[in-house]
JSON list of C-alpha atoms in Angstrom, two decimals:
[
{"chain": "A", "resi": 1, "resn": "ASP", "atom": "CA", "xyz": [112.49, 84.92, 91.83]},
{"chain": "A", "resi": 2, "resn": "VAL", "atom": "CA", "xyz": [110.71, 87.89, 90.29]},
{"chain": "A", "resi": 3, "resn": "LYS", "atom": "CA", "xyz": [109.49, 87.30, 86.77]},
{"chain": "A", "resi": 4, "resn": "VAL", "atom": "CA", "xyz": [107.85, 89.28, 84.00]},
{"chain": "A", "resi": 5, "resn": "THR", "atom": "CA", "xyz": [107.24, 87.43, 80.76]},
{"chain": "A", "resi": 6, "resn": "GLN", "atom": "CA", "xyz": [106.12, 88.61, 77.36]},
{"chain": "A", "resi": 7, "resn": "SER", "atom": "CA", "xyz": [104.38, 86.39, 74.84]},
{"chain": "A", "resi": 8, "resn": "SER", "atom": "CA", "xyz": [106.82, 86.87, 71.97]},
{"chain": "A", "resi": 9, "resn": "ARG", "atom": "CA", "xyz": [110.42, 88.02, 71.55]},
{"chain": "A", "resi": 10, "resn": "TYR", "atom": "CA", "xyz": [109.98, 88.76, 67.85]},
{"chain": "A", "resi": 11, "resn": "LEU", "atom": "CA", "xyz": [106.81, 89.46, 65.90]},
{"chain": "A", "resi": 12, "resn": "VAL", "atom": "CA", "xyz": [106.21, 90.40, 62.26]},
{"chain": "A", "resi": 13, "resn": "LYS", "atom": "CA", "xyz": [102.80, 91.72, 61.27]},
{"chain": "A", "resi": 14, "resn": "ARG", "atom": "CA", "xyz": [101.28, 93.35, 58.23]},
{"chain": "A", "resi": 15, "resn": "THR", "atom": "CA", "xyz": [99.87, 96.86, 58.07]},
{"chain": "A", "resi": 16, "resn": "GLY", "atom": "CA", "xyz": [96.24, 96.91, 59.21]},
{"chain": "A", "resi": 17, "resn": "GLU", "atom": "CA", "xyz": [96.42, 93.74, 61.28]},
{"chain": "A", "resi": 18, "resn": "LYS", "atom": "CA", "xyz": [95.21, 93.67, 64.87]},
{"chain": "A", "resi": 19, "resn": "VAL", "atom": "CA", "xyz": [98.12, 92.83, 67.15]},
{"chain": "A", "resi": 20, "resn": "PHE", "atom": "CA", "xyz": [98.07, 91.55, 70.72]},
{"chain": "A", "resi": 21, "resn": "LEU", "atom": "CA", "xyz": [101.11, 91.76, 72.99]},
{"chain": "A", "resi": 22, "resn": "GLU", "atom": "CA", "xyz": [100.76, 89.88, 76.24]},
{"chain": "A", "resi": 23, "resn": "CYS", "atom": "CA", "xyz": [102.57, 90.45, 79.51]},
{"chain": "A", "resi": 24, "resn": "VAL", "atom": "CA", "xyz": [102.37, 88.33, 82.65]},
{"chain": "A", "resi": 25, "resn": "GLN", "atom": "CA", "xyz": [103.94, 88.96, 86.05]},
{"chain": "A", "resi": 26, "resn": "ASP", "atom": "CA", "xyz": [104.12, 86.55, 88.95]},
{"chain": "A", "resi": 27, "resn": "MET", "atom": "CA", "xyz": [104.79, 89.03, 91.75]},
{"chain": "A", "resi": 28, "resn": "ASP", "atom": "CA", "xyz": [101.21, 90.04, 92.55]},
{"chain": "A", "resi": 29, "resn": "HIS", "atom": "CA", "xyz": [102.10, 93.62, 91.60]},
{"chain": "A", "resi": 30, "resn": "GLU", "atom": "CA", "xyz": [99.35, 96.21, 91.41]},
{"chain": "A", "resi": 31, "resn": "ASN", "atom": "CA", "xyz": [100.91, 98.40, 88.73]},
{"chain": "A", "resi": 32, "resn": "MET", "atom": "CA", "xyz": [101.80, 97.38, 85.21]},
{"chain": "A", "resi": 33, "resn": "PHE", "atom": "CA", "xyz": [103.18, 99.39, 82.31]},
{"chain": "A", "resi": 34, "resn": "TRP", "atom": "CA", "xyz": [103.70, 99.25, 78.57]},
{"chain": "A", "resi": 35, "resn": "TYR", "atom": "CA", "xyz": [106.57, 101.21, 77.01]},
{"chain": "A", "resi": 36, "resn": "ARG", "atom": "CA", "xyz": [107.97, 101.48, 73.56]},
{"chain": "A", "resi": 37, "resn": "GLN", "atom": "CA", "xyz": [111.70, 101.88, 73.09]},
{"chain": "A", "resi": 38, "resn": "ASP", "atom": "CA", "xyz": [113.14, 103.66, 70.07]},
{"chain": "A", "resi": 39, "resn": "PRO", "atom": "CA", "xyz": [116.75, 104.70, 69.41]},
{"chain": "A", "resi": 40, "resn": "GLY", "atom": "CA", "xyz": [117.49, 108.18, 70.73]},
{"chain": "A", "resi": 41, "resn": "LEU", "atom": "CA", "xyz": [114.11, 108.46, 72.42]},
{"chain": "A", "resi": 42, "resn": "GLY", "atom": "CA", "xyz": [114.56, 106.14, 75.39]},
{"chain": "A", "resi": 43, "resn": "LEU", "atom": "CA", "xyz": [111.46, 104.53, 76.85]},
{"chain": "A", "resi": 44, "resn": "ARG", "atom": "CA", "xyz": [108.14, 106.21, 76.36]},
{"chain": "A", "resi": 45, "resn": "LEU", "atom": "CA", "xyz": [105.06, 105.23, 78.34]},
{"chain": "A", "resi": 46, "resn": "ILE", "atom": "CA", "xyz": [102.10, 104.06, 76.28]},
{"chain": "A", "resi": 47, "resn": "TYR", "atom": "CA", "xyz": [99.63, 102.99, 78.97]},
{"chain": "A", "resi": 48, "resn": "PHE", "atom": "CA", "xyz": [99.70, 101.85, 82.54]},
{"chain": "A", "resi": 49, "resn": "SER", "atom": "CA", "xyz": [97.31, 100.09, 84.89]},
{"chain": "A", "resi": 50, "resn": "TYR", "atom": "CA", "xyz": [97.13, 100.48, 88.65]},
{"chain": "A", "resi": 51, "resn": "ASP", "atom": "CA", "xyz": [94.51, 97.81, 89.28]},
{"chain": "A", "resi": 52, "resn": "VAL", "atom": "CA", "xyz": [92.41, 95.23, 87.50]},
{"chain": "A", "resi": 53, "resn": "LYS", "atom": "CA", "xyz": [90.26, 96.90, 84.83]},
{"chain": "A", "resi": 54, "resn": "MET", "atom": "CA", "xyz": [91.85, 100.27, 85.67]},
{"chain": "A", "resi": 55, "resn": "LYS", "atom": "CA", "xyz": [94.05, 102.01, 83.12]},
{"chain": "A", "resi": 56, "resn": "GLU", "atom": "CA", "xyz": [95.49, 105.39, 82.33]},
{"chain": "A", "resi": 57, "resn": "LYS", "atom": "CA", "xyz": [97.00, 106.83, 79.19]},
{"chain": "A", "resi": 58, "resn": "GLY", "atom": "CA", "xyz": [100.68, 107.47, 79.14]},
{"chain": "A", "resi": 59, "resn": "ASP", "atom": "CA", "xyz": [102.56, 109.88, 76.90]},
{"chain": "A", "resi": 60, "resn": "ILE", "atom": "CA", "xyz": [101.93, 108.19, 73.55]},
{"chain": "A", "resi": 61, "resn": "PRO", "atom": "CA", "xyz": [98.61, 106.26, 73.68]},
{"chain": "A", "resi": 62, "resn": "GLU", "atom": "CA", "xyz": [97.46, 107.02, 70.14]},
{"chain": "A", "resi": 63, "resn": "GLY", "atom": "CA", "xyz": [96.94, 103.86, 68.11]},
{"chain": "A", "resi": 64, "resn": "TYR", "atom": "CA", "xyz": [97.05, 101.60, 71.16]},
{"chain": "A", "resi": 65, "resn": "SER", "atom": "CA", "xyz": [94.64, 100.20, 73.71]},
{"chain": "A", "resi": 66, "resn": "VAL", "atom": "CA", "xyz": [95.11, 97.93, 76.72]},
{"chain": "A", "resi": 67, "resn": "SER", "atom": "CA", "xyz": [93.28, 95.32, 78.71]},
{"chain": "A", "resi": 68, "resn": "ARG", "atom": "CA", "xyz": [93.74, 94.12, 82.25]},
{"chain": "A", "resi": 69, "resn": "GLU", "atom": "CA", "xyz": [91.16, 91.52, 83.17]},
{"chain": "A", "resi": 70, "resn": "LYS", "atom": "CA", "xyz": [93.35, 89.75, 85.73]},
{"chain": "A", "resi": 71, "resn": "LYS", "atom": "CA", "xyz": [95.92, 91.21, 88.09]},
{"chain": "A", "resi": 72, "resn": "GLU", "atom": "CA", "xyz": [98.83, 89.26, 86.63]},
{"chain": "A", "resi": 73, "resn": "ARG", "atom": "CA", "xyz": [98.14, 89.97, 82.95]},
{"chain": "A", "resi": 74, "resn": "PHE", "atom": "CA", "xyz": [98.34, 93.21, 81.00]},
{"chain": "A", "resi": 75, "resn": "SER", "atom": "CA", "xyz": [97.75, 93.21, 77.26]},
{"chain": "A", "resi": 76, "resn": "LEU", "atom": "CA", "xyz": [98.69, 95.83, 74.70]},
{"chain": "A", "resi": 77, "resn": "ILE", "atom": "CA", "xyz": [96.53, 95.97, 71.58]},
{"chain": "A", "resi": 78, "resn": "LEU", "atom": "CA", "xyz": [97.34, 97.61, 68.28]},
{"chain": "A", "resi": 79, "resn": "GLU", "atom": "CA", "xyz": [93.92, 97.93, 66.68]},
{"chain": "A", "resi": 80, "resn": "SER", "atom": "CA", "xyz": [95.29, 98.46, 63.17]},
{"chain": "A", "resi": 81, "resn": "ALA", "atom": "CA", "xyz": [99.04, 98.12, 63.00]},
{"chain": "A", "resi": 82, "resn": "SER", "atom": "CA", "xyz": [100.98, 100.72, 61.06]},
{"chain": "A", "resi": 83, "resn": "THR", "atom": "CA", "xyz": [104.62, 100.85, 60.01]},
{"chain": "A", "resi": 84, "resn": "ASN", "atom": "CA", "xyz": [105.36, 103.64, 62.49]},
{"chain": "A", "resi": 85, "resn": "GLN", "atom": "CA", "xyz": [104.53, 101.20, 65.27]},
{"chain": "A", "resi": 86, "resn": "THR", "atom": "CA", "xyz": [107.58, 99.11, 64.40]},
{"chain": "A", "resi": 87, "resn": "SER", "atom": "CA", "xyz": [109.50, 99.22, 67.66]},
{"chain": "A", "resi": 88, "resn": "MET", "atom": "CA", "xyz": [110.64, 97.37, 70.78]},
{"chain": "A", "resi": 89, "resn": "TYR", "atom": "CA", "xyz": [107.85, 97.02, 73.32]},
{"chain": "A", "resi": 90, "resn": "LEU", "atom": "CA", "xyz": [108.67, 96.55, 76.98]},
{"chain": "A", "resi": 91, "resn": "CYS", "atom": "CA", "xyz": [106.32, 95.55, 79.76]},
{"chain": "A", "resi": 92, "resn": "ALA", "atom": "CA", "xyz": [107.05, 96.29, 83.41]},
{"chain": "A", "resi": 93, "resn": "SER", "atom": "CA", "xyz": [105.42, 95.92, 86.79]},
{"chain": "A", "resi": 94, "resn": "THR", "atom": "CA", "xyz": [105.90, 97.45, 90.20]},
{"chain": "A", "resi": 95, "resn": "ASP", "atom": "CA", "xyz": [104.38, 97.70, 93.61]},
{"chain": "A", "resi": 96, "resn": "PRO", "atom": "CA", "xyz": [104.53, 100.48, 96.24]},
{"chain": "A", "resi": 97, "resn": "GLY", "atom": "CA", "xyz": [106.20, 98.01, 98.57]},
{"chain": "A", "resi": 98, "resn": "SER", "atom": "CA", "xyz": [109.12, 97.48, 96.17]},
{"chain": "A", "resi": 99, "resn": "HIS", "atom": "CA", "xyz": [110.39, 101.06, 96.57]},
{"chain": "A", "resi": 100, "resn": "HIS", "atom": "CA", "xyz": [109.08, 101.79, 93.09]},
{"chain": "A", "resi": 101, "resn": "GLU", "atom": "CA", "xyz": [111.55, 99.47, 91.37]},
{"chain": "A", "resi": 102, "resn": "GLN", "atom": "CA", "xyz": [110.11, 98.42, 88.04]},
{"chain": "A", "resi": 103, "resn": "TYR", "atom": "CA", "xyz": [110.65, 94.85, 86.90]},
{"chain": "A", "resi": 104, "resn": "PHE", "atom": "CA", "xyz": [110.86, 94.44, 83.16]},
{"chain": "A", "resi": 105, "resn": "GLY", "atom": "CA", "xyz": [110.04, 91.72, 80.70]},
{"chain": "A", "resi": 106, "resn": "PRO", "atom": "CA", "xyz": [112.49, 90.72, 77.95]},
{"chain": "A", "resi": 107, "resn": "GLY", "atom": "CA", "xyz": [110.75, 92.86, 75.33]},
{"chain": "A", "resi": 108, "resn": "THR", "atom": "CA", "xyz": [108.96, 92.18, 72.05]},
{"chain": "A", "resi": 109, "resn": "ARG", "atom": "CA", "xyz": [110.55, 93.38, 68.83]},
{"chain": "A", "resi": 110, "resn": "LEU", "atom": "CA", "xyz": [107.59, 94.16, 66.58]},
{"chain": "A", "resi": 111, "resn": "THR", "atom": "CA", "xyz": [108.04, 94.76, 62.88]},
{"chain": "A", "resi": 112, "resn": "VAL", "atom": "CA", "xyz": [105.08, 96.00, 60.85]},
{"chain": "A", "resi": 113, "resn": "THR", "atom": "CA", "xyz": [105.50, 95.62, 57.09]},
{"chain": "B", "resi": 1, "resn": "ALA", "atom": "CA", "xyz": [106.51, 118.76, 83.13]},
{"chain": "B", "resi": 2, "resn": "GLN", "atom": "CA", "xyz": [109.32, 116.63, 84.39]},
{"chain": "B", "resi": 3, "resn": "THR", "atom": "CA", "xyz": [112.08, 115.75, 81.96]},
{"chain": "B", "resi": 4, "resn": "VAL", "atom": "CA", "xyz": [115.18, 113.57, 82.09]},
{"chain": "B", "resi": 5, "resn": "THR", "atom": "CA", "xyz": [118.17, 114.23, 79.82]},
{"chain": "B", "resi": 6, "resn": "GLN", "atom": "CA", "xyz": [121.14, 112.01, 79.08]},
{"chain": "B", "resi": 7, "resn": "SER", "atom": "CA", "xyz": [123.46, 114.01, 76.87]},
{"chain": "B", "resi": 8, "resn": "GLN", "atom": "CA", "xyz": [125.92, 111.21, 76.07]},
{"chain": "B", "resi": 9, "resn": "PRO", "atom": "CA", "xyz": [124.48, 108.81, 73.47]},
{"chain": "B", "resi": 10, "resn": "GLU", "atom": "CA", "xyz": [127.63, 106.66, 73.61]},
{"chain": "B", "resi": 11, "resn": "MET", "atom": "CA", "xyz": [130.54, 106.23, 75.98]},
{"chain": "B", "resi": 12, "resn": "SER", "atom": "CA", "xyz": [133.48, 103.88, 76.06]},
{"chain": "B", "resi": 13, "resn": "VAL", "atom": "CA", "xyz": [135.82, 102.79, 78.83]},
{"chain": "B", "resi": 14, "resn": "GLN", "atom": "CA", "xyz": [138.81, 100.54, 79.12]},
{"chain": "B", "resi": 15, "resn": "GLU", "atom": "CA", "xyz": [138.35, 97.43, 81.22]},
{"chain": "B", "resi": 16, "resn": "ALA", "atom": "CA", "xyz": [139.27, 98.10, 84.90]},
{"chain": "B", "resi": 17, "resn": "GLU", "atom": "CA", "xyz": [138.97, 101.86, 84.44]},
{"chain": "B", "resi": 18, "resn": "THR", "atom": "CA", "xyz": [136.29, 104.21, 85.80]},
{"chain": "B", "resi": 19, "resn": "VAL", "atom": "CA", "xyz": [133.56, 105.86, 83.77]},
{"chain": "B", "resi": 20, "resn": "THR", "atom": "CA", "xyz": [130.86, 108.39, 84.64]},
{"chain": "B", "resi": 21, "resn": "LEU", "atom": "CA", "xyz": [127.51, 108.61, 82.86]},
{"chain": "B", "resi": 22, "resn": "SER", "atom": "CA", "xyz": [125.65, 111.91, 83.09]},
{"chain": "B", "resi": 23, "resn": "CYS", "atom": "CA", "xyz": [121.99, 112.60, 83.76]},
{"chain": "B", "resi": 24, "resn": "THR", "atom": "CA", "xyz": [120.12, 115.80, 84.43]},
{"chain": "B", "resi": 25, "resn": "TYR", "atom": "CA", "xyz": [116.46, 116.23, 85.22]},
{"chain": "B", "resi": 26, "resn": "ASP", "atom": "CA", "xyz": [113.95, 118.96, 85.64]},
{"chain": "B", "resi": 27, "resn": "THR", "atom": "CA", "xyz": [111.27, 119.00, 88.31]},
{"chain": "B", "resi": 28, "resn": "SER", "atom": "CA", "xyz": [109.56, 121.37, 90.71]},
{"chain": "B", "resi": 29, "resn": "GLU", "atom": "CA", "xyz": [109.01, 118.66, 93.30]},
{"chain": "B", "resi": 30, "resn": "SER", "atom": "CA", "xyz": [111.11, 118.36, 96.44]},
{"chain": "B", "resi": 31, "resn": "ASP", "atom": "CA", "xyz": [110.71, 114.65, 97.10]},
{"chain": "B", "resi": 32, "resn": "TYR", "atom": "CA", "xyz": [111.23, 112.07, 94.39]},
{"chain": "B", "resi": 33, "resn": "TYR", "atom": "CA", "xyz": [113.20, 109.00, 93.41]},
{"chain": "B", "resi": 34, "resn": "LEU", "atom": "CA", "xyz": [115.92, 108.64, 90.81]},
{"chain": "B", "resi": 35, "resn": "PHE", "atom": "CA", "xyz": [117.09, 105.41, 89.23]},
{"chain": "B", "resi": 36, "resn": "TRP", "atom": "CA", "xyz": [119.73, 104.01, 86.92]},
{"chain": "B", "resi": 37, "resn": "TYR", "atom": "CA", "xyz": [118.68, 100.99, 84.87]},
{"chain": "B", "resi": 38, "resn": "LYS", "atom": "CA", "xyz": [120.90, 98.74, 82.79]},
{"chain": "B", "resi": 39, "resn": "GLN", "atom": "CA", "xyz": [119.80, 97.05, 79.59]},
{"chain": "B", "resi": 40, "resn": "PRO", "atom": "CA", "xyz": [122.36, 94.45, 78.40]},
{"chain": "B", "resi": 41, "resn": "PRO", "atom": "CA", "xyz": [122.29, 93.26, 74.79]},
{"chain": "B", "resi": 42, "resn": "SER", "atom": "CA", "xyz": [119.87, 90.47, 75.83]},
{"chain": "B", "resi": 43, "resn": "ARG", "atom": "CA", "xyz": [117.34, 93.27, 76.48]},
{"chain": "B", "resi": 44, "resn": "GLN", "atom": "CA", "xyz": [116.14, 92.46, 80.02]},
{"chain": "B", "resi": 45, "resn": "MET", "atom": "CA", "xyz": [116.27, 95.78, 81.86]},
{"chain": "B", "resi": 46, "resn": "ILE", "atom": "CA", "xyz": [117.44, 95.63, 85.46]},
{"chain": "B", "resi": 47, "resn": "LEU", "atom": "CA", "xyz": [117.78, 98.17, 88.24]},
{"chain": "B", "resi": 48, "resn": "VAL", "atom": "CA", "xyz": [121.35, 99.24, 89.01]},
{"chain": "B", "resi": 49, "resn": "ILE", "atom": "CA", "xyz": [120.88, 101.80, 91.74]},
{"chain": "B", "resi": 50, "resn": "ARG", "atom": "CA", "xyz": [118.21, 103.94, 93.39]},
{"chain": "B", "resi": 51, "resn": "GLN", "atom": "CA", "xyz": [118.44, 107.35, 95.10]},
{"chain": "B", "resi": 52, "resn": "GLU", "atom": "CA", "xyz": [115.79, 108.98, 97.26]},
{"chain": "B", "resi": 53, "resn": "ALA", "atom": "CA", "xyz": [115.93, 112.76, 96.95]},
{"chain": "B", "resi": 54, "resn": "TYR", "atom": "CA", "xyz": [115.52, 113.43, 100.68]},
{"chain": "B", "resi": 55, "resn": "LYS", "atom": "CA", "xyz": [118.66, 111.40, 101.42]},
{"chain": "B", "resi": 56, "resn": "GLN", "atom": "CA", "xyz": [121.79, 113.52, 101.17]},
{"chain": "B", "resi": 57, "resn": "GLN", "atom": "CA", "xyz": [124.11, 110.53, 101.10]},
{"chain": "B", "resi": 58, "resn": "ASN", "atom": "CA", "xyz": [124.94, 109.25, 97.64]},
{"chain": "B", "resi": 59, "resn": "ALA", "atom": "CA", "xyz": [123.75, 105.70, 96.97]},
{"chain": "B", "resi": 60, "resn": "THR", "atom": "CA", "xyz": [126.32, 102.97, 96.39]},
{"chain": "B", "resi": 61, "resn": "GLU", "atom": "CA", "xyz": [125.98, 99.41, 95.13]},
{"chain": "B", "resi": 62, "resn": "ASN", "atom": "CA", "xyz": [129.32, 97.62, 94.95]},
{"chain": "B", "resi": 63, "resn": "ARG", "atom": "CA", "xyz": [131.19, 99.14, 91.96]},
{"chain": "B", "resi": 64, "resn": "PHE", "atom": "CA", "xyz": [128.30, 101.46, 91.12]},
{"chain": "B", "resi": 65, "resn": "SER", "atom": "CA", "xyz": [127.81, 104.80, 92.83]},
{"chain": "B", "resi": 66, "resn": "VAL", "atom": "CA", "xyz": [125.97, 108.01, 92.11]},
{"chain": "B", "resi": 67, "resn": "ASN", "atom": "CA", "xyz": [126.81, 111.67, 92.44]},
{"chain": "B", "resi": 68, "resn": "PHE", "atom": "CA", "xyz": [123.49, 113.26, 93.35]},
{"chain": "B", "resi": 69, "resn": "GLN", "atom": "CA", "xyz": [123.51, 117.05, 93.19]},
{"chain": "B", "resi": 70, "resn": "LYS", "atom": "CA", "xyz": [119.96, 118.09, 94.12]},
{"chain": "B", "resi": 71, "resn": "ALA", "atom": "CA", "xyz": [120.38, 121.82, 93.61]},
{"chain": "B", "resi": 72, "resn": "ALA", "atom": "CA", "xyz": [121.92, 121.28, 90.20]},
{"chain": "B", "resi": 73, "resn": "LYS", "atom": "CA", "xyz": [119.37, 118.55, 89.36]},
{"chain": "B", "resi": 74, "resn": "SER", "atom": "CA", "xyz": [122.15, 116.22, 88.36]},
{"chain": "B", "resi": 75, "resn": "PHE", "atom": "CA", "xyz": [122.38, 112.47, 88.92]},
{"chain": "B", "resi": 76, "resn": "SER", "atom": "CA", "xyz": [125.46, 110.85, 87.43]},
{"chain": "B", "resi": 77, "resn": "LEU", "atom": "CA", "xyz": [126.45, 107.19, 87.62]},
{"chain": "B", "resi": 78, "resn": "LYS", "atom": "CA", "xyz": [130.02, 106.18, 88.29]},
{"chain": "B", "resi": 79, "resn": "ILE", "atom": "CA", "xyz": [131.17, 102.68, 87.40]},
{"chain": "B", "resi": 80, "resn": "SER", "atom": "CA", "xyz": [134.48, 101.72, 88.98]},
{"chain": "B", "resi": 81, "resn": "ASP", "atom": "CA", "xyz": [136.74, 98.88, 87.86]},
{"chain": "B", "resi": 82, "resn": "SER", "atom": "CA", "xyz": [134.70, 98.44, 84.67]},
{"chain": "B", "resi": 83, "resn": "GLN", "atom": "CA", "xyz": [134.10, 94.89, 83.52]},
{"chain": "B", "resi": 84, "resn": "LEU", "atom": "CA", "xyz": [133.15, 93.49, 80.13]},
{"chain": "B", "resi": 85, "resn": "GLY", "atom": "CA", "xyz": [129.75, 92.59, 81.57]},
{"chain": "B", "resi": 86, "resn": "ASP", "atom": "CA", "xyz": [129.06, 96.27, 82.21]},
{"chain": "B", "resi": 87, "resn": "ALA", "atom": "CA", "xyz": [128.64, 96.83, 78.47]},
{"chain": "B", "resi": 88, "resn": "ALA", "atom": "CA", "xyz": [125.01, 97.80, 78.03]},
{"chain": "B", "resi": 89, "resn": "MET", "atom": "CA", "xyz": [122.62, 100.66, 77.51]},
{"chain": "B", "resi": 90, "resn": "TYR", "atom": "CA", "xyz": [122.06, 102.66, 80.68]},
{"chain": "B", "resi": 91, "resn": "PHE", "atom": "CA", "xyz": [118.92, 104.64, 81.39]},
{"chain": "B", "resi": 92, "resn": "CYS", "atom": "CA", "xyz": [118.41, 107.31, 83.98]},
{"chain": "B", "resi": 93, "resn": "ALA", "atom": "CA", "xyz": [114.83, 107.54, 85.31]},
{"chain": "B", "resi": 94, "resn": "TYR", "atom": "CA", "xyz": [112.78, 109.76, 87.58]},
{"chain": "B", "resi": 95, "resn": "LYS", "atom": "CA", "xyz": [109.71, 108.74, 89.53]},
{"chain": "B", "resi": 96, "resn": "VAL", "atom": "CA", "xyz": [106.80, 111.08, 89.00]},
{"chain": "B", "resi": 97, "resn": "GLY", "atom": "CA", "xyz": [105.03, 112.54, 91.98]},
{"chain": "B", "resi": 98, "resn": "SER", "atom": "CA", "xyz": [104.36, 111.17, 95.43]},
{"chain": "B", "resi": 99, "resn": "GLY", "atom": "CA", "xyz": [101.67, 108.66, 94.48]},
{"chain": "B", "resi": 100, "resn": "ASN", "atom": "CA", "xyz": [101.98, 104.91, 94.35]},
{"chain": "B", "resi": 101, "resn": "THR", "atom": "CA", "xyz": [101.45, 104.30, 90.65]},
{"chain": "B", "resi": 102, "resn": "GLY", "atom": "CA", "xyz": [105.20, 104.05, 90.16]},
{"chain": "B", "resi": 103, "resn": "LYS", "atom": "CA", "xyz": [105.26, 105.97, 86.87]},
{"chain": "B", "resi": 104, "resn": "LEU", "atom": "CA", "xyz": [108.80, 106.65, 85.64]},
{"chain": "B", "resi": 105, "resn": "ILE", "atom": "CA", "xyz": [110.18, 109.13, 83.13]},
{"chain": "B", "resi": 106, "resn": "PHE", "atom": "CA", "xyz": [113.25, 107.83, 81.30]},
{"chain": "B", "resi": 107, "resn": "GLY", "atom": "CA", "xyz": [116.15, 109.57, 79.64]},
{"chain": "B", "resi": 108, "resn": "GLN", "atom": "CA", "xyz": [117.29, 108.80, 76.11]},
{"chain": "B", "resi": 109, "resn": "GLY", "atom": "CA", "xyz": [119.87, 106.25, 77.21]},
{"chain": "B", "resi": 110, "resn": "THR", "atom": "CA", "xyz": [123.66, 105.96, 77.02]},
{"chain": "B", "resi": 111, "resn": "THR", "atom": "CA", "xyz": [125.33, 103.01, 75.33]},
{"chain": "B", "resi": 112, "resn": "LEU", "atom": "CA", "xyz": [128.45, 101.98, 77.21]},
{"chain": "B", "resi": 113, "resn": "GLN", "atom": "CA", "xyz": [131.19, 100.06, 75.43]},
{"chain": "B", "resi": 114, "resn": "VAL", "atom": "CA", "xyz": [133.84, 98.34, 77.53]},
{"chain": "B", "resi": 115, "resn": "LYS", "atom": "CA", "xyz": [137.12, 97.68, 75.74]},
{"chain": "B", "resi": 116, "resn": "PRO", "atom": "CA", "xyz": [139.31, 94.75, 76.81]}
]
């Protein structure tokens, strides 16, 4: 069964802290994505990776960075968390062979105080 | 730039009735994919239905079907015989370009309430 897991369901951090959000997929997918979900805005792409150590900026990369050292793991890093980064973060993965269906993790609700 | 618009922030339907969720998109490409995703209150997003633009036949998955109007750039989702478990947020999405990165552009979402 296809599975994408995220390290935390809920996270509370203070302004200025460095925050790591981890995502792991067990499907050997090449492509992985980080989105943030905000009411009325849908899902917006932060970063994606199409191979190990390869990454591309999405639509809203400012304030974020990513790391993909292994194929199954894609990390989102908030270098210095700010209150406007309070949001739901969703990780997803896909593969050309899956007809572009994206498989999503359960999400991490991040609150920055 | 491609855009996806869902103009209905909220919809409601009576159990066993039919409801249609609207989606429009803007693109200059001729070949692309369109998707409807469902996000139940537990938050795990799942694929409901997929449509390939070169296929004229509307996709169907059990009680879920789409009305794909390519010229009008419209892609609506019809849910027949609505069930309580259909209550969720629904997102329309468009796959960018012909490459294999799988990048999607999502609409704003429509929250569907199903009344018993």
